[in-house]
Amino acid sequence: MRLLNPTPHNKLSLPVPTDDALAASAALQQLIRAEIAANAGAISFARYMELALYAPQLGYYSGGAIKLGKDGDFTTSPEMSALFGGTLAHVCADLFAQTSAHIMEFGAGSGRLAFDILTECNISGVQVDRYFIVELSGELRARQEELLKDFPQVVWLQTMPEAFSGVVLGNEVLDAMPVSLLVKTEQGWAELDVGLNEEGGFKLAESSLPASADLVAQIPDADNFAPGYMTEVHAVAIGFMHSVSQMLLAGHNASGKAGVAIWLDYGFPAHEYYLDQRIQGTLMCHYRHHAHPDPFYFPGLQDITAHVDFTAMAKAALDAGLDLLAYTSQAGFLLEAGIGEILLRIPLDDHQRYLPAANTLQKLVSPAEMGELFKVLIVGCGAQLAPQLQRHDRSHRL
């Protein structure tokens, strides 16, 4: 097994965690070491990432650390502006003519997106019968329950139901799902495992077995890459897309009503994702608003993400039987969905409210900020999108 020299976290200039945070990370590291020992000295990187993010009570998303906002590790669009959720509220309201008046959100975080959507629906007189939040983290659910206590239609689920008719929302969900790391060698593609170095720390190393054909098949023109090329494959997210698609199809078959899923995230179509120049992949970590490449920095205290391969996500939905309704930039989606009109409800002479809101809108839609990097994938069954949401469709680029 060949060590691939990950960035040593002792060279990173990052804020020092608190004693309680260090203790939680130490407990998670011990759990990971025990699993490595029980599996002949190595686990897949995908399994390591799963434990680092989702191990009960200790993983990044299942533990108690503050994750979002100025005191957390990163900021999402809903945390930046109520305009984002307000715009999605109108998209959902238009779709309710074809679906049940139900919303299901994955990755609800602090609950801010749900709060803004339901608030805007109340303002606009739109009835939302149920707003389901699929949440595994007890700490996040507690935060969501406090924020959403005035909305009795909110229901929390630990697993997705077998059937659902309505609108599924996922903002920055797919990027946080565990990925497999693959590296091209002289002998072919190898999956990267996580083992232990001499000091008991974690290290990346090539598996003794070749990467599975299913993983390699996700990489376009896999044989053409030079040895040393490393990238991610999104097997977990692909499986998740299959499950959501089957849930929507079951809901459509049972009720006769449409189902739609809207995914907003940063990423690329496959032909832009797997570039010769992207030799280290897209894996990135976020800790206290610092981005860095070391996935072994205090596991459980940082987010670990990879950009989304939107071609793979669309193909998974299509293979499961859904229709591809649109693929576009976040800028094109938000502007055509009416975010500008919501901003203009603030009087122009109310500088204390209008100027900050306008500046945030600029960040959400500017090509130099989130407007181009973030994409929107919309899939569904029995549904049609409003024509304006298809004006900037880039499905041909998938």
Short mmCIF file of C-alpha atoms in Angstrom, two decimals:
data_model
loop_
_atom_site.label_atom_id
_atom_site.label_comp_id
_atom_site.label_asym_id
_atom_site.label_seq_id
_atom_site.Cartn_x
_atom_site.Cartn_y
_atom_site.Cartn_z
CA MET A 1 0.00 0.00 0.00
CA ARG A 2 1.59 3.24 -1.13
CA LEU A 3 1.23 6.36 1.04
CA LEU A 4 -0.08 9.32 -0.95
CA ASN A 5 1.17 12.01 1.43
CA PRO A 6 -1.98 13.87 2.50
CA THR A 7 -1.52 17.40 3.79
CA PRO A 8 -0.41 17.13 7.44
CA HIS A 9 -2.87 19.12 9.53
CA ASN A 10 -0.14 20.31 11.87
CA LYS A 11 0.97 22.64 9.07
CA LEU A 12 -2.43 24.29 8.75
CA SER A 13 -2.95 27.70 10.35
CA LEU A 14 -6.49 27.15 11.60
CA PRO A 15 -8.34 28.27 14.77
CA VAL A 16 -7.64 26.02 17.76
CA PRO A 17 -10.67 23.92 18.82
CA THR A 18 -12.02 24.09 22.36
CA ASP A 19 -11.16 21.38 24.88
CA ASP A 20 -14.67 19.89 24.58
CA ALA A 21 -14.39 19.81 20.79
CA LEU A 22 -10.97 18.17 20.97
CA ALA A 23 -12.35 15.51 23.33
CA ALA A 24 -15.24 14.78 20.94
CA SER A 25 -12.84 14.50 18.00
CA ALA A 26 -10.57 12.21 20.00
CA ALA A 27 -13.51 9.90 20.74
CA LEU A 28 -14.45 9.78 17.05
CA GLN A 29 -10.85 9.09 16.06
CA GLN A 30 -10.76 6.19 18.49
CA LEU A 31 -13.94 4.79 16.95
CA ILE A 32 -12.44 5.08 13.45
CA ARG A 33 -9.17 3.45 14.57
CA ALA A 34 -11.14 0.55 16.03
CA GLU A 35 -12.97 0.02 12.74
CA ILE A 36 -9.69 0.17 10.82
CA ALA A 37 -8.20 -2.45 13.17
CA ALA A 38 -11.26 -4.67 12.72
CA ASN A 39 -10.88 -4.50 8.92
CA ALA A 40 -7.29 -5.69 8.48
CA GLY A 41 -5.81 -2.22 8.84
CA ALA A 42 -7.80 -0.24 6.27
CA ILE A 43 -11.27 1.08 5.46
CA SER A 44 -12.39 2.80 2.28
CA PHE A 45 -12.22 6.57 2.18
CA ALA A 46 -15.99 6.59 1.64
CA ARG A 47 -16.45 4.75 4.95
CA TYR A 48 -14.02 7.12 6.69
CA MET A 49 -15.96 10.12 5.35
CA GLU A 50 -19.24 8.55 6.46
CA LEU A 51 -17.94 8.11 10.01
CA ALA A 52 -16.35 11.57 10.11
CA LEU A 53 -19.62 13.21 9.09
CA TYR A 54 -22.37 10.94 10.39
CA ALA A 55 -21.17 8.67 13.22
CA PRO A 56 -23.89 8.85 15.93
CA GLN A 57 -23.28 11.67 18.44
CA LEU A 58 -19.71 12.18 17.18
CA GLY A 59 -19.80 12.87 13.43
CA TYR A 60 -19.76 16.40 12.08
CA TYR A 61 -23.45 16.45 11.17
CA SER A 62 -24.67 14.19 13.97
CA GLY A 63 -22.72 15.83 16.80
CA GLY A 64 -23.38 19.06 18.63
CA ALA A 65 -21.03 21.54 16.97
CA ILE A 66 -22.36 24.80 15.50
CA LYS A 67 -22.01 24.39 11.74
CA LEU A 68 -23.77 27.25 10.00
CA GLY A 69 -23.55 31.02 10.04
CA LYS A 70 -20.88 33.41 11.26
CA ASP A 71 -20.08 31.26 14.31
CA GLY A 72 -19.95 28.03 12.32
CA ASP A 73 -17.80 26.62 9.56
CA PHE A 74 -19.57 27.82 6.42
CA THR A 75 -22.57 29.84 5.26
CA THR A 76 -25.27 28.57 2.89
CA SER A 77 -27.62 30.56 0.68
CA PRO A 78 -30.58 30.36 3.12
CA GLU A 79 -28.35 31.63 5.93
CA MET A 80 -27.31 34.56 3.76
CA SER A 81 -30.73 35.87 2.75
CA ALA A 82 -34.45 35.24 3.18
CA LEU A 83 -34.74 36.10 -0.52
CA PHE A 84 -33.46 32.61 -1.35
CA GLY A 85 -36.18 30.77 0.55
CA GLY A 86 -38.80 33.29 -0.52
CA THR A 87 -38.01 32.57 -4.15
CA LEU A 88 -38.19 28.81 -3.65
CA ALA A 89 -41.56 29.31 -1.94
CA HIS A 90 -43.00 30.70 -5.17
CA VAL A 91 -41.50 27.86 -7.21
CA CYS A 92 -43.13 25.35 -4.86
CA ALA A 93 -46.44 27.23 -4.92
CA ASP A 94 -46.55 27.08 -8.72
CA LEU A 95 -45.85 23.34 -8.63
CA PHE A 96 -48.60 22.67 -6.09
CA ALA A 97 -51.10 22.92 -8.95
CA GLN A 98 -49.65 19.59 -10.14
CA THR A 99 -48.44 18.00 -6.90
CA SER A 100 -49.80 17.64 -3.38
CA ALA A 101 -49.20 20.74 -1.23
CA HIS A 102 -46.35 18.97 0.52
CA ILE A 103 -42.65 19.82 0.75
CA MET A 104 -39.89 17.48 1.87
CA GLU A 105 -36.48 18.93 2.67
CA PHE A 106 -33.23 17.03 3.06
CA GLY A 107 -30.26 18.68 4.76
CA ALA A 108 -32.35 21.34 6.49
CA GLY A 109 -29.48 22.55 8.67
CA SER A 110 -30.63 25.23 11.08
CA GLY A 111 -34.14 25.18 9.57
CA ARG A 112 -33.70 28.61 8.00
CA LEU A 113 -34.78 27.56 4.50
CA ALA A 114 -37.97 25.98 5.86
CA PHE A 115 -38.65 29.09 7.95
CA ASP A 116 -38.26 31.43 4.98
CA ILE A 117 -40.35 29.25 2.65
CA LEU A 118 -43.21 28.92 5.14
CA THR A 119 -43.05 32.61 6.03
CA GLU A 120 -43.28 33.62 2.38
CA CYS A 121 -46.12 31.16 1.81
CA ASN A 122 -48.01 32.74 4.70
CA ILE A 123 -47.43 36.22 3.26
CA SER A 124 -48.59 35.09 -0.18
CA GLY A 125 -51.59 33.10 1.05
CA VAL A 126 -50.18 29.75 -0.15
CA GLN A 127 -51.31 26.70 1.81
CA VAL A 128 -48.59 24.17 2.69
CA ASP A 129 -50.29 21.12 4.18
CA ARG A 130 -47.13 19.40 5.37
CA TYR A 131 -43.46 20.37 5.43
CA PHE A 132 -41.43 17.24 6.07
CA ILE A 133 -37.81 17.50 7.25
CA VAL A 134 -35.71 14.35 7.01
CA GLU A 135 -33.17 14.82 9.80
CA LEU A 136 -30.75 12.37 11.40
CA SER A 137 -29.06 14.80 13.79
CA GLY A 138 -30.75 15.29 17.15
CA GLU A 139 -28.83 18.53 17.69
CA LEU A 140 -29.94 19.99 14.36
CA ARG A 141 -33.51 18.83 14.89
CA ALA A 142 -33.60 20.64 18.22
CA ARG A 143 -32.46 23.85 16.54
CA GLN A 144 -35.02 23.40 13.79
CA GLU A 145 -37.84 22.75 16.27
CA GLU A 146 -37.07 25.98 18.10
CA LEU A 147 -36.96 28.07 14.93
CA LEU A 148 -40.06 26.45 13.41
CA LYS A 149 -42.23 26.21 16.54
CA ASP A 150 -44.87 28.53 15.02
CA PHE A 151 -45.40 26.31 11.96
CA PRO A 152 -47.52 23.32 13.01
CA GLN A 153 -47.36 21.77 9.54
CA VAL A 154 -43.68 20.84 10.00
CA VAL A 155 -43.12 17.12 10.57
CA TRP A 156 -39.75 15.50 11.25
CA LEU A 157 -38.74 12.14 9.78
CA GLN A 158 -35.66 10.00 10.39
CA THR A 159 -36.01 8.14 7.10
CA MET A 160 -37.68 8.97 3.83
CA PRO A 161 -41.11 7.38 3.28
CA GLU A 162 -41.75 4.81 0.57
CA ALA A 163 -44.04 7.18 -1.35
CA PHE A 164 -44.34 10.95 -1.56
CA SER A 165 -46.16 13.44 -3.77
CA GLY A 166 -44.99 17.02 -3.56
CA VAL A 167 -41.78 19.00 -3.92
CA VAL A 168 -38.47 17.65 -2.63
CA LEU A 169 -35.79 20.23 -1.81
CA GLY A 170 -32.09 19.72 -1.22
CA ASN A 171 -29.76 22.69 -0.86
CA GLU A 172 -26.11 21.63 -0.50
CA VAL A 173 -27.06 18.06 0.31
CA LEU A 174 -25.38 16.03 -2.41
CA ASP A 175 -21.93 17.56 -1.84
CA ALA A 176 -21.86 16.26 1.75
CA MET A 177 -22.45 12.62 0.86
CA PRO A 178 -19.48 10.25 1.21
CA VAL A 179 -17.40 9.79 -1.91
CA SER A 180 -14.98 7.12 -3.03
CA LEU A 181 -11.47 8.31 -3.91
CA LEU A 182 -9.83 6.69 -6.92
CA VAL A 183 -6.30 7.10 -8.28
CA LYS A 184 -4.96 6.03 -11.66
CA THR A 185 -1.88 3.84 -11.37
CA GLU A 186 0.41 2.16 -13.89
CA GLN A 187 -1.69 -0.97 -13.40
CA GLY A 188 -5.08 0.75 -13.67
CA TRP A 189 -7.50 2.40 -11.25
CA ALA A 190 -7.16 1.80 -7.51
CA GLU A 191 -9.48 2.85 -4.72
CA LEU A 192 -7.93 4.78 -1.87
CA ASP A 193 -8.25 3.41 1.63
CA VAL A 194 -7.64 5.02 5.00
CA GLY A 195 -5.13 3.35 7.31
CA LEU A 196 -2.88 4.35 10.19
CA ASN A 197 0.63 5.75 10.08
CA GLU A 198 3.37 4.95 12.60
CA GLU A 199 2.11 7.65 14.98
CA GLY A 200 -1.45 6.35 14.91
CA GLY A 201 -2.69 9.13 12.65
CA PHE A 202 -4.73 8.56 9.52
CA LYS A 203 -3.20 8.18 6.07
CA LEU A 204 -4.39 7.60 2.52
CA ALA A 205 -3.06 4.54 0.76
CA GLU A 206 -3.86 2.52 -2.34
CA SER A 207 -6.02 -0.52 -1.79
CA SER A 208 -4.36 -3.85 -2.50
CA LEU A 209 -7.27 -4.64 -4.82
CA PRO A 210 -8.19 -2.83 -8.07
CA ALA A 211 -11.11 -0.40 -7.94
CA SER A 212 -14.44 -2.04 -8.71
CA ALA A 213 -15.72 -1.82 -12.26
CA ASP A 214 -18.85 -0.04 -11.05
CA LEU A 215 -16.79 2.80 -9.58
CA VAL A 216 -14.49 3.13 -12.60
CA ALA A 217 -17.53 3.17 -14.91
CA GLN A 218 -18.58 6.52 -13.43
CA ILE A 219 -15.46 8.21 -14.84
CA PRO A 220 -15.84 9.21 -18.52
CA ASP A 221 -12.96 7.97 -20.70
CA ALA A 222 -11.35 6.44 -17.62
CA ASP A 223 -8.58 4.75 -19.62
CA ASN A 224 -7.27 8.06 -20.96
CA PHE A 225 -6.05 9.56 -17.68
CA ALA A 226 -2.37 9.56 -16.79
CA PRO A 227 -1.04 7.70 -13.74
CA GLY A 228 -1.28 9.83 -10.61
CA TYR A 229 -4.68 11.32 -11.49
CA MET A 230 -6.96 11.30 -8.43
CA THR A 231 -10.69 11.97 -8.37
CA GLU A 232 -13.96 11.24 -6.58
CA VAL A 233 -16.84 8.94 -7.50
CA HIS A 234 -20.28 9.62 -6.01
CA ALA A 235 -21.71 6.14 -5.44
CA VAL A 236 -23.61 7.10 -2.27
CA ALA A 237 -25.24 10.16 -3.87
CA ILE A 238 -26.18 8.06 -6.90
CA GLY A 239 -27.88 5.54 -4.62
CA PHE A 240 -29.64 8.36 -2.79
CA MET A 241 -30.93 9.79 -6.07
CA HIS A 242 -32.31 6.35 -6.98
CA SER A 243 -34.13 6.15 -3.63
CA VAL A 244 -35.66 9.62 -3.90
CA SER A 245 -36.70 8.89 -7.49
CA GLN A 246 -38.41 5.66 -6.45
CA MET A 247 -40.19 7.50 -3.64
CA LEU A 248 -41.55 10.12 -6.07
CA LEU A 249 -42.62 7.50 -8.59
CA ALA A 250 -44.43 5.53 -5.88
CA GLY A 251 -46.18 8.71 -4.77
CA HIS A 252 -47.20 9.48 -8.33
CA ASN A 253 -48.53 5.98 -8.89
CA ALA A 254 -50.48 6.02 -5.63
CA SER A 255 -51.99 9.51 -5.87
CA GLY A 256 -51.92 10.35 -9.56
CA LYS A 257 -50.23 13.61 -8.62
CA ALA A 258 -46.82 14.81 -9.74
CA GLY A 259 -43.58 14.74 -7.82
CA VAL A 260 -40.62 17.10 -8.31
CA ALA A 261 -37.13 17.21 -6.77
CA ILE A 262 -35.01 20.38 -6.85
CA TRP A 263 -31.31 20.05 -6.04
CA LEU A 264 -29.10 23.12 -5.59
CA ASP A 265 -25.38 22.59 -5.13
CA TYR A 266 -21.94 23.40 -6.42
CA GLY A 267 -20.56 21.17 -9.11
CA PHE A 268 -20.15 20.46 -12.81
CA PRO A 269 -21.38 18.18 -15.59
CA ALA A 270 -19.11 15.16 -16.03
CA HIS A 271 -17.13 16.55 -18.96
CA GLU A 272 -16.12 19.53 -16.80
CA TYR A 273 -15.70 17.51 -13.61
CA TYR A 274 -13.21 14.96 -14.91
CA LEU A 275 -10.67 17.26 -16.53
CA ASP A 276 -7.03 16.33 -17.15
CA GLN A 277 -6.01 19.41 -15.17
CA ARG A 278 -8.09 18.47 -12.11
CA ILE A 279 -5.49 15.96 -10.96
CA GLN A 280 -6.35 16.15 -7.23
CA GLY A 281 -10.13 16.02 -7.58
CA THR A 282 -12.42 18.47 -5.80
CA LEU A 283 -12.38 17.25 -2.19
CA MET A 284 -12.40 20.18 0.24
CA CYS A 285 -12.84 20.69 3.98
CA HIS A 286 -14.37 23.61 5.86
CA TYR A 287 -13.54 24.61 9.42
CA ARG A 288 -14.50 27.96 10.97
CA HIS A 289 -14.82 29.61 7.54
CA HIS A 290 -11.41 28.29 6.44
CA ALA A 291 -11.23 25.99 3.41
CA HIS A 292 -8.38 23.47 3.24
CA PRO A 293 -7.66 20.06 1.65
CA ASP A 294 -6.87 17.83 4.67
CA PRO A 295 -9.72 15.39 5.48
CA PHE A 296 -7.87 14.16 8.57
CA TYR A 297 -7.88 17.47 10.43
CA PHE A 298 -9.74 16.78 13.70
CA PRO A 299 -12.43 14.42 12.36
CA GLY A 300 -15.90 15.38 13.50
CA LEU A 301 -15.07 19.09 13.79
CA GLN A 302 -14.98 19.97 10.09
CA ASP A 303 -17.11 19.51 7.02
CA ILE A 304 -15.77 17.32 4.20
CA THR A 305 -17.28 17.87 0.76
CA ALA A 306 -16.78 17.22 -2.92
CA HIS A 307 -18.27 19.01 -5.89
CA VAL A 308 -21.28 17.29 -7.42
CA ASP A 309 -21.13 15.39 -10.69
CA PHE A 310 -24.48 16.56 -12.03
CA THR A 311 -24.33 14.23 -15.01
CA ALA A 312 -24.21 11.26 -12.64
CA MET A 313 -27.07 12.68 -10.57
CA ALA A 314 -29.28 13.30 -13.61
CA LYS A 315 -28.49 9.87 -15.03
CA ALA A 316 -29.41 8.21 -11.72
CA ALA A 317 -32.80 9.95 -11.74
CA LEU A 318 -33.42 9.08 -15.38
CA ASP A 319 -32.39 5.45 -14.87
CA ALA A 320 -34.90 5.24 -12.00
CA GLY A 321 -37.69 6.51 -14.26
CA LEU A 322 -37.90 10.26 -13.62
CA ASP A 323 -37.89 13.00 -16.25
CA LEU A 324 -35.15 15.61 -16.48
CA LEU A 325 -37.02 18.90 -16.21
CA ALA A 326 -34.15 21.41 -16.10
CA TYR A 327 -30.46 21.87 -15.38
CA THR A 328 -29.34 25.46 -15.03
CA SER A 329 -27.18 27.86 -13.04
CA GLN A 330 -28.33 29.19 -9.69
CA ALA A 331 -28.33 32.68 -11.18
CA GLY A 332 -30.62 31.74 -14.05
CA PHE A 333 -32.94 29.81 -11.76
CA LEU A 334 -33.30 32.47 -9.06
CA LEU A 335 -33.68 35.39 -11.45
CA GLU A 336 -36.32 33.66 -13.58
CA ALA A 337 -38.11 32.46 -10.42
CA GLY A 338 -38.58 36.07 -9.32
CA ILE A 339 -35.96 36.84 -6.69
CA GLY A 340 -35.66 40.38 -8.05
CA GLU A 341 -39.37 41.01 -7.58
CA ILE A 342 -39.16 39.91 -3.95
CA LEU A 343 -36.24 42.31 -3.38
CA LEU A 344 -38.28 45.18 -4.81
CA ARG A 345 -40.87 44.76 -2.09
CA ILE A 346 -38.34 46.56 0.11
CA PRO A 347 -38.65 50.33 -0.48
CA LEU A 348 -35.62 51.73 -2.29
CA ASP A 349 -35.32 54.54 0.21
CA ASP A 350 -35.16 52.09 3.12
CA HIS A 351 -31.38 51.94 2.86
CA GLN A 352 -30.82 49.93 6.02
CA ARG A 353 -32.86 47.05 4.62
CA TYR A 354 -32.58 47.42 0.86
CA LEU A 355 -28.82 47.79 0.44
CA PRO A 356 -27.83 44.69 2.48
CA ALA A 357 -30.53 42.66 0.74
CA ALA A 358 -29.37 43.84 -2.69
CA ASN A 359 -25.74 43.05 -1.85
CA THR A 360 -26.68 39.54 -0.77
CA LEU A 361 -28.72 38.99 -3.92
CA GLN A 362 -25.64 39.97 -5.90
CA LYS A 363 -23.65 37.22 -4.14
CA LEU A 364 -26.34 34.66 -4.89
CA VAL A 365 -26.52 35.41 -8.63
CA SER A 366 -23.19 36.94 -9.63
CA PRO A 367 -21.08 34.70 -11.92
CA ALA A 368 -18.07 35.67 -9.82
CA GLU A 369 -19.78 34.50 -6.62
CA MET A 370 -22.39 31.71 -6.30
CA GLY A 371 -24.44 32.38 -9.42
CA GLU A 372 -22.38 30.23 -11.79
CA LEU A 373 -20.58 27.75 -9.51
CA PHE A 374 -23.90 26.62 -8.02
CA LYS A 375 -26.21 24.68 -10.31
CA VAL A 376 -29.84 23.62 -10.09
CA LEU A 377 -31.01 20.17 -11.20
CA ILE A 378 -34.77 19.60 -11.37
CA VAL A 379 -36.20 16.13 -11.98
CA GLY A 380 -39.70 14.76 -11.56
CA CYS A 381 -42.59 12.64 -12.73
CA GLY A 382 -45.90 13.82 -14.15
CA ALA A 383 -44.81 17.45 -13.91
CA GLN A 384 -44.07 20.39 -16.18
CA LEU A 385 -42.03 23.43 -15.22
CA ALA A 386 -43.14 26.98 -15.83
CA PRO A 387 -41.65 28.18 -19.14
CA GLN A 388 -39.52 30.87 -17.48
CA LEU A 389 -37.65 28.23 -15.45
CA GLN A 390 -36.57 26.58 -18.69
CA ARG A 391 -35.20 29.68 -20.41
CA HIS A 392 -31.62 29.02 -19.29
CA ASP A 393 -31.80 25.23 -19.44
CA ARG A 394 -28.41 23.56 -19.97
CA SER A 395 -29.54 19.95 -20.03
CA HIS A 396 -27.68 19.48 -23.30
CA ARG A 397 -24.42 20.03 -21.43
CA LEU A 398 -24.97 17.08 -19.15
#
